[in-house]
Short mmCIF file of N, CA and C in Angstrom, two decimals:
data_model
loop_
_atom_site.label_atom_id
_atom_site.label_comp_id
_atom_site.label_asym_id
_atom_site.label_seq_id
_atom_site.Cartn_x
_atom_site.Cartn_y
_atom_site.Cartn_z
N MET A 1 0.86 -1.16 0.00
CA MET A 1 0.00 0.00 0.00
C MET A 1 0.91 1.23 0.00
N TRP A 2 0.82 2.15 0.96
CA TRP A 2 1.71 3.31 0.95
C TRP A 2 3.12 2.86 1.27
N ALA A 3 4.08 3.52 0.70
CA ALA A 3 5.47 3.12 0.85
C ALA A 3 6.01 3.39 2.24
N THR A 4 5.56 4.42 2.92
CA THR A 4 6.08 4.74 4.24
C THR A 4 5.05 4.48 5.32
N THR A 5 5.50 3.86 6.39
CA THR A 5 4.63 3.60 7.52
C THR A 5 4.98 4.59 8.62
N LEU A 6 4.00 5.38 9.06
CA LEU A 6 4.25 6.32 10.14
C LEU A 6 3.68 5.82 11.46
N TRP A 7 2.46 5.26 11.44
CA TRP A 7 1.84 4.84 12.68
C TRP A 7 0.82 3.77 12.40
N ILE A 8 0.87 2.69 13.15
CA ILE A 8 -0.12 1.64 13.03
C ILE A 8 -0.55 1.25 14.44
N ALA A 9 -1.87 1.20 14.67
CA ALA A 9 -2.41 0.76 15.94
C ALA A 9 -3.07 -0.59 15.74
N PHE A 10 -2.61 -1.61 16.43
CA PHE A 10 -3.22 -2.92 16.31
C PHE A 10 -4.36 -3.02 17.29
N LEU A 11 -5.46 -3.63 16.86
CA LEU A 11 -6.63 -3.80 17.71
C LEU A 11 -6.51 -5.09 18.49
N GLY A 12 -7.05 -5.11 19.69
CA GLY A 12 -6.93 -6.28 20.55
C GLY A 12 -8.04 -7.29 20.38
N PHE A 13 -8.43 -7.62 19.18
CA PHE A 13 -9.46 -8.62 18.94
C PHE A 13 -8.83 -10.01 18.90
N ILE A 14 -9.57 -10.98 19.42
CA ILE A 14 -9.10 -12.36 19.37
C ILE A 14 -9.79 -13.10 18.23
N SER A 15 -11.07 -12.82 18.01
CA SER A 15 -11.82 -13.50 16.97
C SER A 15 -11.77 -12.69 15.68
N PRO A 16 -12.23 -13.29 14.55
CA PRO A 16 -12.25 -12.53 13.30
C PRO A 16 -13.06 -11.24 13.45
N VAL A 17 -12.65 -10.23 12.72
CA VAL A 17 -13.25 -8.90 12.86
C VAL A 17 -13.99 -8.55 11.59
N ASN A 18 -15.22 -8.05 11.73
CA ASN A 18 -15.92 -7.58 10.54
C ASN A 18 -15.78 -6.07 10.44
N ALA A 19 -16.16 -5.53 9.33
CA ALA A 19 -15.96 -4.10 9.07
C ALA A 19 -16.70 -3.24 10.08
N SER A 20 -17.91 -3.61 10.47
CA SER A 20 -18.67 -2.76 11.39
C SER A 20 -18.01 -2.69 12.76
N GLU A 21 -17.37 -3.80 13.21
CA GLU A 21 -16.65 -3.75 14.48
C GLU A 21 -15.45 -2.81 14.38
N LEU A 22 -14.72 -2.87 13.26
CA LEU A 22 -13.59 -1.98 13.08
C LEU A 22 -14.03 -0.53 13.04
N VAL A 23 -15.14 -0.26 12.37
CA VAL A 23 -15.66 1.10 12.30
C VAL A 23 -15.98 1.61 13.69
N LYS A 24 -16.67 0.79 14.48
CA LYS A 24 -17.03 1.19 15.85
C LYS A 24 -15.79 1.48 16.68
N VAL A 25 -14.82 0.57 16.65
CA VAL A 25 -13.60 0.76 17.42
C VAL A 25 -12.83 1.99 16.94
N ALA A 26 -12.77 2.17 15.63
CA ALA A 26 -12.04 3.32 15.09
C ALA A 26 -12.68 4.63 15.54
N TYR A 27 -14.00 4.73 15.45
CA TYR A 27 -14.67 5.95 15.90
C TYR A 27 -14.51 6.16 17.39
N GLU A 28 -14.74 5.11 18.19
CA GLU A 28 -14.65 5.26 19.64
C GLU A 28 -13.22 5.53 20.06
N GLY A 29 -12.26 4.80 19.47
CA GLY A 29 -10.86 5.00 19.83
C GLY A 29 -10.38 6.40 19.48
N ALA A 30 -10.76 6.89 18.32
CA ALA A 30 -10.33 8.21 17.88
C ALA A 30 -11.02 9.30 18.70
N GLU A 31 -12.25 9.08 19.14
CA GLU A 31 -12.95 10.08 19.93
C GLU A 31 -12.26 10.30 21.27
N ASN A 32 -11.57 9.26 21.75
CA ASN A 32 -10.95 9.35 23.06
C ASN A 32 -9.54 9.90 23.03
N THR A 33 -9.04 10.30 21.88
CA THR A 33 -7.71 10.89 21.82
C THR A 33 -7.80 12.39 22.00
N ILE A 34 -6.82 12.96 22.65
CA ILE A 34 -6.83 14.39 22.97
C ILE A 34 -6.80 15.24 21.72
N ASP A 35 -5.99 14.84 20.73
CA ASP A 35 -5.83 15.69 19.54
C ASP A 35 -6.85 15.40 18.45
N SER A 36 -7.81 14.53 18.72
CA SER A 36 -8.78 14.21 17.68
C SER A 36 -9.77 15.34 17.48
N PRO A 37 -10.03 15.71 16.21
CA PRO A 37 -10.97 16.79 15.95
C PRO A 37 -12.37 16.42 16.38
N ARG A 38 -13.10 17.36 16.91
CA ARG A 38 -14.49 17.15 17.30
C ARG A 38 -15.37 17.79 16.25
N LEU A 39 -16.11 16.97 15.55
CA LEU A 39 -16.98 17.50 14.51
C LEU A 39 -18.37 16.93 14.70
N ILE A 40 -19.32 17.79 14.92
CA ILE A 40 -20.70 17.36 15.03
C ILE A 40 -21.37 17.78 13.75
N SER A 41 -21.78 16.80 12.98
CA SER A 41 -22.36 17.09 11.68
C SER A 41 -23.85 17.37 11.82
N SER A 42 -24.21 18.61 11.57
CA SER A 42 -25.63 18.96 11.58
C SER A 42 -26.13 19.14 10.15
N LYS A 43 -25.22 18.96 9.20
CA LYS A 43 -25.58 19.13 7.79
C LYS A 43 -26.09 17.82 7.22
N LEU A 44 -27.04 17.93 6.33
CA LEU A 44 -27.55 16.77 5.63
C LEU A 44 -26.53 16.35 4.58
N ILE A 45 -26.15 15.08 4.59
CA ILE A 45 -25.18 14.55 3.64
C ILE A 45 -25.92 13.84 2.52
N THR A 46 -25.76 14.33 1.30
CA THR A 46 -26.36 13.69 0.13
C THR A 46 -25.26 13.41 -0.88
N VAL A 47 -25.13 12.14 -1.28
CA VAL A 47 -24.12 11.76 -2.26
C VAL A 47 -24.68 11.99 -3.65
N LYS A 48 -24.00 12.85 -4.41
CA LYS A 48 -24.37 13.09 -5.81
C LYS A 48 -23.76 12.02 -6.72
N LYS A 49 -22.49 11.69 -6.46
CA LYS A 49 -21.77 10.75 -7.32
C LYS A 49 -20.65 10.11 -6.51
N ALA A 50 -20.49 8.79 -6.66
CA ALA A 50 -19.40 8.06 -6.01
C ALA A 50 -18.69 7.24 -7.07
N GLU A 51 -17.37 7.42 -7.16
CA GLU A 51 -16.59 6.73 -8.20
C GLU A 51 -15.34 6.10 -7.62
N PHE A 52 -14.97 4.97 -8.19
CA PHE A 52 -13.70 4.31 -7.89
C PHE A 52 -12.90 4.26 -9.18
N GLY A 53 -11.59 4.39 -9.06
CA GLY A 53 -10.78 4.30 -10.27
C GLY A 53 -9.29 4.43 -10.01
N VAL A 54 -8.56 4.61 -11.08
CA VAL A 54 -7.11 4.77 -11.01
C VAL A 54 -6.74 6.17 -11.49
N LEU A 55 -5.56 6.62 -11.08
CA LEU A 55 -5.04 7.91 -11.55
C LEU A 55 -3.94 7.64 -12.56
N ARG A 56 -4.02 8.34 -13.67
CA ARG A 56 -2.97 8.28 -14.69
C ARG A 56 -2.22 9.61 -14.63
N THR A 57 -0.90 9.53 -14.59
CA THR A 57 -0.08 10.75 -14.59
C THR A 57 0.16 11.19 -16.02
N GLU A 58 -0.20 12.42 -16.30
CA GLU A 58 -0.01 12.99 -17.64
C GLU A 58 1.40 13.55 -17.77
N LYS A 59 1.80 13.89 -18.99
CA LYS A 59 3.14 14.43 -19.24
C LYS A 59 3.39 15.75 -18.52
N ASN A 60 2.32 16.53 -18.31
CA ASN A 60 2.47 17.82 -17.63
C ASN A 60 2.48 17.68 -16.11
N GLY A 61 2.44 16.41 -15.61
CA GLY A 61 2.48 16.16 -14.17
C GLY A 61 1.11 16.14 -13.50
N LYS A 62 0.07 16.48 -14.23
CA LYS A 62 -1.28 16.45 -13.67
C LYS A 62 -1.82 15.02 -13.73
N PHE A 63 -2.86 14.77 -12.92
CA PHE A 63 -3.46 13.45 -12.86
C PHE A 63 -4.81 13.44 -13.55
N THR A 64 -5.13 12.32 -14.20
CA THR A 64 -6.45 12.10 -14.78
C THR A 64 -7.07 10.91 -14.07
N PHE A 65 -8.29 11.09 -13.55
CA PHE A 65 -9.02 10.02 -12.89
C PHE A 65 -9.72 9.18 -13.95
N ILE A 66 -9.50 7.86 -13.90
CA ILE A 66 -10.11 6.95 -14.86
C ILE A 66 -10.98 5.95 -14.08
N PRO A 67 -12.31 6.07 -14.19
CA PRO A 67 -13.18 5.12 -13.49
C PRO A 67 -12.96 3.70 -13.99
N THR A 68 -12.81 2.76 -13.06
CA THR A 68 -12.61 1.35 -13.40
C THR A 68 -12.79 0.51 -12.14
N THR A 69 -12.99 -0.79 -12.32
CA THR A 69 -13.00 -1.72 -11.19
C THR A 69 -11.80 -2.66 -11.27
N LYS A 70 -10.92 -2.43 -12.24
CA LYS A 70 -9.70 -3.24 -12.40
C LYS A 70 -8.48 -2.36 -12.17
N VAL A 71 -7.68 -2.71 -11.17
CA VAL A 71 -6.46 -1.96 -10.86
C VAL A 71 -5.27 -2.81 -11.29
N PRO A 72 -4.45 -2.31 -12.21
CA PRO A 72 -3.27 -3.08 -12.62
C PRO A 72 -2.27 -3.21 -11.48
N PHE A 73 -1.77 -4.42 -11.29
CA PHE A 73 -0.75 -4.64 -10.27
C PHE A 73 0.59 -4.16 -10.82
N GLN A 74 0.83 -2.87 -10.65
CA GLN A 74 2.07 -2.23 -11.09
C GLN A 74 2.55 -1.33 -9.96
N GLU A 75 3.79 -1.52 -9.56
CA GLU A 75 4.39 -0.69 -8.51
C GLU A 75 4.13 0.79 -8.82
N GLY A 76 3.57 1.52 -7.87
CA GLY A 76 3.32 2.94 -8.05
C GLY A 76 1.96 3.30 -8.63
N GLN A 77 1.18 2.30 -9.06
CA GLN A 77 -0.16 2.59 -9.60
C GLN A 77 -1.03 3.16 -8.48
N ILE A 78 -1.64 4.31 -8.72
CA ILE A 78 -2.49 4.96 -7.73
C ILE A 78 -3.94 4.62 -8.02
N TYR A 79 -4.68 4.24 -6.96
CA TYR A 79 -6.09 3.91 -7.11
C TYR A 79 -6.86 4.43 -5.90
N GLY A 80 -8.15 4.63 -6.08
CA GLY A 80 -8.94 5.07 -4.94
C GLY A 80 -10.31 5.56 -5.35
N TRP A 81 -10.89 6.37 -4.49
CA TRP A 81 -12.27 6.81 -4.68
C TRP A 81 -12.39 8.32 -4.55
N ARG A 82 -13.47 8.82 -5.14
CA ARG A 82 -13.85 10.22 -4.94
C ARG A 82 -15.37 10.26 -4.89
N ILE A 83 -15.85 11.08 -3.99
CA ILE A 83 -17.29 11.19 -3.78
C ILE A 83 -17.68 12.65 -3.85
N GLN A 84 -18.68 12.93 -4.66
CA GLN A 84 -19.23 14.29 -4.81
C GLN A 84 -20.46 14.38 -3.91
N LEU A 85 -20.41 15.30 -2.94
CA LEU A 85 -21.53 15.53 -2.04
C LEU A 85 -22.32 16.73 -2.52
N LYS A 86 -23.61 16.68 -2.38
CA LYS A 86 -24.48 17.77 -2.82
C LYS A 86 -24.45 18.91 -1.81
N ASP A 87 -24.08 20.10 -2.30
CA ASP A 87 -24.12 21.34 -1.51
C ASP A 87 -23.39 21.22 -0.16
N TYR A 88 -22.22 20.61 -0.17
CA TYR A 88 -21.47 20.45 1.09
C TYR A 88 -20.14 21.18 0.99
N GLN A 89 -19.85 22.01 1.98
CA GLN A 89 -18.57 22.71 2.11
C GLN A 89 -18.16 22.62 3.57
N GLY A 90 -16.87 22.71 3.85
CA GLY A 90 -16.39 22.74 5.23
C GLY A 90 -15.78 21.43 5.66
N GLU A 91 -15.64 21.27 6.99
CA GLU A 91 -15.02 20.07 7.53
C GLU A 91 -15.97 18.89 7.47
N LEU A 92 -15.36 17.73 7.25
CA LEU A 92 -16.13 16.50 7.18
C LEU A 92 -15.29 15.37 7.77
N ARG A 93 -15.87 14.63 8.68
CA ARG A 93 -15.18 13.47 9.25
C ARG A 93 -15.64 12.24 8.48
N TRP A 94 -14.69 11.52 7.90
CA TRP A 94 -15.01 10.31 7.17
C TRP A 94 -14.11 9.18 7.62
N LEU A 95 -14.54 7.97 7.28
CA LEU A 95 -13.82 6.78 7.67
C LEU A 95 -13.86 5.80 6.50
N GLU A 96 -12.77 5.09 6.27
CA GLU A 96 -12.67 4.15 5.16
C GLU A 96 -12.25 2.78 5.69
N VAL A 97 -12.94 1.75 5.24
CA VAL A 97 -12.57 0.37 5.55
C VAL A 97 -12.15 -0.30 4.25
N LEU A 98 -10.91 -0.80 4.21
CA LEU A 98 -10.39 -1.49 3.04
C LEU A 98 -10.18 -2.95 3.41
N THR A 99 -10.81 -3.86 2.66
CA THR A 99 -10.69 -5.30 2.91
C THR A 99 -9.97 -5.93 1.73
N LEU A 100 -8.87 -6.63 2.04
CA LEU A 100 -8.05 -7.29 1.02
C LEU A 100 -8.32 -8.79 1.02
N PRO A 101 -8.00 -9.49 -0.07
CA PRO A 101 -8.20 -10.94 -0.11
C PRO A 101 -7.23 -11.69 0.80
N LYS A 102 -6.08 -11.12 1.09
CA LYS A 102 -5.11 -11.68 2.03
C LYS A 102 -4.20 -10.52 2.48
N PRO A 103 -3.47 -10.71 3.57
CA PRO A 103 -2.64 -9.59 4.07
C PRO A 103 -1.54 -9.21 3.08
N PRO A 104 -1.23 -7.91 2.99
CA PRO A 104 -0.10 -7.48 2.17
C PRO A 104 1.20 -7.74 2.94
N LEU A 105 2.30 -7.56 2.28
CA LEU A 105 3.59 -7.70 2.93
C LEU A 105 3.75 -6.63 4.02
N THR A 106 3.31 -5.41 3.73
CA THR A 106 3.35 -4.31 4.71
C THR A 106 2.10 -3.45 4.56
N TRP A 107 1.72 -2.78 5.64
CA TRP A 107 0.65 -1.78 5.63
C TRP A 107 1.29 -0.46 6.00
N GLY A 108 0.80 0.62 5.45
CA GLY A 108 1.32 1.91 5.87
C GLY A 108 0.54 3.05 5.28
N THR A 109 0.72 4.21 5.87
CA THR A 109 0.10 5.43 5.37
C THR A 109 1.17 6.50 5.30
N ASP A 110 0.86 7.58 4.63
CA ASP A 110 1.89 8.61 4.45
C ASP A 110 1.69 9.84 5.31
N ASN A 111 0.65 9.90 6.14
CA ASN A 111 0.48 11.13 6.90
C ASN A 111 0.06 10.95 8.34
N GLY A 112 0.19 9.76 8.90
CA GLY A 112 0.00 9.56 10.32
C GLY A 112 -1.41 9.70 10.86
N GLU A 113 -2.43 9.63 10.00
CA GLU A 113 -3.79 9.72 10.51
C GLU A 113 -4.12 8.48 11.32
N HIS A 114 -5.28 8.49 11.95
CA HIS A 114 -5.71 7.32 12.70
C HIS A 114 -5.82 6.14 11.75
N PHE A 115 -5.07 5.08 12.05
CA PHE A 115 -5.01 3.91 11.18
C PHE A 115 -5.14 2.68 12.07
N PHE A 116 -6.16 1.87 11.81
CA PHE A 116 -6.41 0.67 12.59
C PHE A 116 -6.30 -0.53 11.66
N LEU A 117 -5.85 -1.66 12.22
CA LEU A 117 -5.63 -2.85 11.42
C LEU A 117 -6.22 -4.06 12.13
N SER A 118 -6.91 -4.93 11.40
CA SER A 118 -7.46 -6.15 11.99
C SER A 118 -6.32 -7.11 12.33
N PRO A 119 -6.51 -7.99 13.30
CA PRO A 119 -5.45 -8.92 13.70
C PRO A 119 -4.96 -9.81 12.56
N ASP A 120 -5.86 -10.16 11.62
CA ASP A 120 -5.42 -11.03 10.52
C ASP A 120 -4.76 -10.25 9.39
N GLY A 121 -4.71 -8.92 9.50
CA GLY A 121 -4.01 -8.09 8.52
C GLY A 121 -4.73 -7.87 7.21
N THR A 122 -6.00 -8.27 7.11
CA THR A 122 -6.71 -8.13 5.84
C THR A 122 -7.62 -6.90 5.79
N LYS A 123 -7.86 -6.25 6.93
CA LYS A 123 -8.74 -5.08 6.95
C LYS A 123 -8.03 -3.91 7.61
N SER A 124 -8.20 -2.74 7.00
CA SER A 124 -7.68 -1.53 7.62
C SER A 124 -8.81 -0.51 7.71
N VAL A 125 -8.68 0.38 8.68
CA VAL A 125 -9.60 1.50 8.81
C VAL A 125 -8.77 2.76 8.94
N ILE A 126 -9.11 3.74 8.12
CA ILE A 126 -8.49 5.06 8.20
C ILE A 126 -9.59 6.03 8.60
N LYS A 127 -9.31 6.88 9.56
CA LYS A 127 -10.27 7.90 9.99
C LYS A 127 -9.62 9.26 9.76
N ARG A 128 -10.32 10.13 9.05
CA ARG A 128 -9.77 11.46 8.76
C ARG A 128 -10.84 12.53 8.87
N THR A 129 -10.39 13.74 9.07
CA THR A 129 -11.24 14.92 8.95
C THR A 129 -10.62 15.74 7.83
N ALA A 130 -11.45 16.12 6.86
CA ALA A 130 -10.95 16.84 5.69
C ALA A 130 -11.76 18.10 5.46
N LYS A 131 -11.11 19.07 4.85
CA LYS A 131 -11.80 20.27 4.38
C LYS A 131 -12.37 19.94 3.01
N VAL A 132 -13.67 20.03 2.88
CA VAL A 132 -14.32 19.69 1.61
C VAL A 132 -14.51 20.97 0.81
N LYS A 133 -13.96 20.96 -0.40
CA LYS A 133 -14.12 22.08 -1.32
C LYS A 133 -14.88 21.59 -2.53
N LYS A 134 -15.84 22.36 -2.97
CA LYS A 134 -16.68 22.01 -4.12
C LYS A 134 -17.38 20.66 -3.92
N GLY A 135 -17.57 20.27 -2.66
CA GLY A 135 -18.32 19.05 -2.35
C GLY A 135 -17.60 17.74 -2.59
N VAL A 136 -16.29 17.76 -2.87
CA VAL A 136 -15.57 16.52 -3.22
C VAL A 136 -14.67 16.07 -2.07
N VAL A 137 -14.79 14.79 -1.73
CA VAL A 137 -13.91 14.14 -0.77
C VAL A 137 -13.35 12.90 -1.45
N SER A 138 -12.08 12.56 -1.18
CA SER A 138 -11.46 11.43 -1.87
C SER A 138 -10.33 10.84 -1.04
N ASN A 139 -9.90 9.65 -1.43
CA ASN A 139 -8.73 9.01 -0.82
C ASN A 139 -8.12 8.05 -1.84
N PHE A 140 -6.80 7.97 -1.84
CA PHE A 140 -6.10 7.13 -2.81
C PHE A 140 -5.00 6.33 -2.13
N TRP A 141 -4.73 5.16 -2.69
CA TRP A 141 -3.68 4.25 -2.26
C TRP A 141 -2.71 4.07 -3.43
N THR A 142 -1.54 3.52 -3.13
CA THR A 142 -0.55 3.24 -4.16
C THR A 142 -0.16 1.77 -4.09
N VAL A 143 -0.16 1.09 -5.21
CA VAL A 143 0.23 -0.32 -5.27
C VAL A 143 1.71 -0.43 -4.94
N SER A 144 2.04 -1.37 -4.04
CA SER A 144 3.42 -1.63 -3.64
C SER A 144 3.74 -3.11 -3.80
N THR A 145 5.01 -3.43 -3.90
CA THR A 145 5.45 -4.82 -3.92
C THR A 145 4.93 -5.48 -2.65
N GLY A 146 4.40 -6.67 -2.79
CA GLY A 146 3.87 -7.39 -1.63
C GLY A 146 2.38 -7.22 -1.42
N ASP A 147 1.74 -6.34 -2.20
CA ASP A 147 0.29 -6.20 -2.13
C ASP A 147 -0.36 -7.40 -2.81
N PRO A 148 -1.49 -7.86 -2.30
CA PRO A 148 -2.14 -9.00 -2.93
C PRO A 148 -2.95 -8.61 -4.16
N THR A 149 -3.00 -9.51 -5.12
CA THR A 149 -3.92 -9.36 -6.24
C THR A 149 -5.25 -10.00 -5.80
N GLY A 150 -6.28 -9.78 -6.57
CA GLY A 150 -7.56 -10.38 -6.25
C GLY A 150 -8.61 -9.33 -5.91
N LYS A 151 -9.75 -9.81 -5.40
CA LYS A 151 -10.90 -8.96 -5.13
C LYS A 151 -10.74 -8.20 -3.81
N HIS A 152 -11.04 -6.92 -3.85
CA HIS A 152 -10.95 -6.02 -2.70
C HIS A 152 -12.31 -5.35 -2.51
N ILE A 153 -12.57 -4.90 -1.29
CA ILE A 153 -13.78 -4.13 -1.00
C ILE A 153 -13.37 -2.90 -0.21
N LEU A 154 -13.91 -1.77 -0.60
CA LEU A 154 -13.61 -0.51 0.08
C LEU A 154 -14.94 0.15 0.45
N GLU A 155 -15.13 0.45 1.74
CA GLU A 155 -16.36 1.07 2.22
C GLU A 155 -16.02 2.43 2.80
N VAL A 156 -16.88 3.41 2.54
CA VAL A 156 -16.69 4.77 3.04
C VAL A 156 -17.87 5.13 3.94
N TYR A 157 -17.56 5.68 5.11
CA TYR A 157 -18.56 6.07 6.08
C TYR A 157 -18.43 7.56 6.40
N ILE A 158 -19.55 8.20 6.64
CA ILE A 158 -19.58 9.55 7.18
C ILE A 158 -20.50 9.51 8.39
N ASP A 159 -19.98 9.98 9.52
CA ASP A 159 -20.76 9.95 10.77
C ASP A 159 -21.39 8.59 11.01
N LYS A 160 -20.60 7.54 10.88
CA LYS A 160 -20.97 6.15 11.14
C LYS A 160 -21.99 5.58 10.17
N GLN A 161 -22.32 6.30 9.11
CA GLN A 161 -23.24 5.79 8.09
C GLN A 161 -22.46 5.46 6.83
N LYS A 162 -22.67 4.25 6.30
CA LYS A 162 -21.99 3.86 5.07
C LYS A 162 -22.61 4.65 3.92
N ILE A 163 -21.76 5.37 3.17
CA ILE A 163 -22.26 6.15 2.05
C ILE A 163 -21.83 5.59 0.70
N ALA A 164 -20.84 4.67 0.71
CA ALA A 164 -20.40 4.08 -0.56
C ALA A 164 -19.67 2.77 -0.30
N THR A 165 -19.85 1.84 -1.23
CA THR A 165 -19.10 0.58 -1.24
C THR A 165 -18.55 0.40 -2.64
N PHE A 166 -17.25 0.13 -2.72
CA PHE A 166 -16.60 -0.08 -4.00
C PHE A 166 -15.98 -1.48 -4.00
N LYS A 167 -16.34 -2.29 -4.99
CA LYS A 167 -15.73 -3.61 -5.16
C LYS A 167 -14.84 -3.51 -6.38
N PHE A 168 -13.58 -3.90 -6.20
CA PHE A 168 -12.63 -3.81 -7.30
C PHE A 168 -11.65 -4.97 -7.21
N GLU A 169 -10.88 -5.13 -8.27
CA GLU A 169 -9.92 -6.22 -8.33
C GLU A 169 -8.55 -5.69 -8.75
N VAL A 170 -7.53 -6.11 -8.01
CA VAL A 170 -6.16 -5.82 -8.41
C VAL A 170 -5.72 -7.00 -9.26
N VAL A 171 -5.36 -6.71 -10.52
CA VAL A 171 -5.07 -7.77 -11.50
C VAL A 171 -3.64 -7.66 -12.01
N GLU A 172 -3.06 -8.81 -12.29
CA GLU A 172 -1.72 -8.84 -12.91
C GLU A 172 -1.80 -8.07 -14.21
N SER A 173 -0.84 -7.19 -14.43
CA SER A 173 -0.87 -6.38 -15.65
C SER A 173 -0.29 -7.18 -16.81
N SER A 174 -0.87 -6.97 -17.98
CA SER A 174 -0.36 -7.62 -19.19
C SER A 174 0.64 -6.67 -19.85
N LYS A 175 1.83 -7.18 -20.12
CA LYS A 175 2.85 -6.30 -20.69
C LYS A 175 3.15 -6.67 -22.11
#
């Protein structure tokens, strides 16, 4: 996944963990930290559009988002989601659950946000607060050596409500 690991918190579960348990622990655990942002959402959240895809780097250095459910297994390939919210501006607390077909060689993030990992290493939860401009919120990962190929599931939550589910597959690239 991300090349650099800054912080990983392992959860103390003994039995298999489902996404809803991770979401609950991530929200409760993050709420109890001193530096965690406090955001009470009184705004109505309406999803206009939810997309999953890959980013292609253009010659001018800009990125083009390409909607797809197939992610080529190529070192450095960027993939992820973007969600357009109707009439939403300002801070937004969101949470992402990524489920892999098997554990990767390593897990990591690049900016030290709240990151939780299931004991079997197949599920991660990232919790973030972002400034939403023009109603768009997004998150992206980068394919790394040791990442598994196969079917993945990515769920996005806002204020403990699932707003999007993306099913995609990381596939061996044909050269």
